[in-house]
């Protein structure tokens, strides 16, 4: 009986470990999302620069 209980306890520990690793994956995904956001904002900046360039061109002409 004791042996079975310990085995069960061990499997629940493994499950906790699995959940913990899954949580780390969520964290990684969250950080990746933040990177996408940063890239998206950077892209918006490029667009702003591009529009500014068009304005310079207008001034030049």
Tab-separated table of C-alpha atoms in Angstrom:
chain	number	residue	atom	x	y	z
A	1	UNK	CA	0.000	0.000	0.000
A	2	UNK	CA	2.769	2.415	0.941
A	3	UNK	CA	4.656	1.647	-2.258
A	4	UNK	CA	1.620	2.418	-4.423
A	5	UNK	CA	1.081	5.684	-2.565
A	6	UNK	CA	4.668	6.750	-3.115
A	7	UNK	CA	4.472	5.877	-6.775
A	8	UNK	CA	1.311	7.961	-7.074
A	9	UNK	CA	3.046	10.842	-5.311
A	10	UNK	CA	5.946	10.570	-7.734
A	11	UNK	CA	3.655	10.770	-10.747
A	12	UNK	CA	1.933	13.860	-9.360
A	13	UNK	CA	5.366	15.429	-8.876
A	14	UNK	CA	6.131	14.633	-12.507
A	15	UNK	CA	2.850	16.278	-13.474
A	16	UNK	CA	3.781	19.396	-11.509
A	17	UNK	CA	7.105	19.385	-13.325
A	18	UNK	CA	5.327	19.095	-16.658
A	19	UNK	CA	3.020	21.971	-15.720
A	20	UNK	CA	6.012	24.023	-14.633
A	21	UNK	CA	7.775	23.432	-17.950
A	22	UNK	CA	4.569	24.271	-19.804
A	23	UNK	CA	4.432	27.515	-17.832
A	24	UNK	CA	7.984	28.275	-18.929
A	25	UNK	CA	6.846	27.732	-22.514
A	26	UNK	CA	3.991	30.185	-22.008
A	27	UNK	CA	6.531	32.648	-20.659
A	28	UNK	CA	8.719	32.121	-23.709
A	29	UNK	CA	5.696	32.689	-25.971
A	30	UNK	CA	4.812	35.825	-24.020
A	31	UNK	CA	8.327	37.209	-24.439
A	32	UNK	CA	8.265	36.305	-28.138
A	33	UNK	CA	4.995	38.210	-28.427
A	34	UNK	CA	6.670	41.223	-26.850
A	35	UNK	CA	9.387	40.932	-29.494
A	36	UNK	CA	6.771	40.846	-32.260
A	37	UNK	CA	5.254	43.971	-30.748
A	38	UNK	CA	8.652	45.663	-30.730
A	39	UNK	CA	9.178	44.701	-34.386
A	40	UNK	CA	5.715	45.997	-35.232
A	41	UNK	CA	6.441	49.348	-33.573
A	42	UNK	CA	9.821	49.494	-35.337
A	43	UNK	CA	8.002	48.898	-38.635
A	44	UNK	CA	5.707	51.802	-37.823
A	45	UNK	CA	8.824	53.924	-37.264
A	46	UNK	CA	10.186	52.904	-40.673
A	47	UNK	CA	6.863	53.958	-42.168
A	48	UNK	CA	7.116	57.308	-40.383
A	49	UNK	CA	10.678	57.759	-41.709
A	50	UNK	CA	9.480	56.877	-45.194
A	51	UNK	CA	6.729	59.489	-45.029
A	52	UNK	CA	9.214	62.022	-43.681
A	53	UNK	CA	11.488	61.231	-46.629
A	54	UNK	CA	8.606	61.927	-48.972
A	55	UNK	CA	8.218	65.306	-47.257
A	56	UNK	CA	11.919	66.055	-47.733
A	57	UNK	CA	11.501	65.172	-51.382
A	58	UNK	CA	8.617	67.637	-51.625
A	59	UNK	CA	10.775	70.337	-50.002
A	60	UNK	CA	13.621	69.549	-52.384
A	61	UNK	CA	11.393	69.833	-55.419
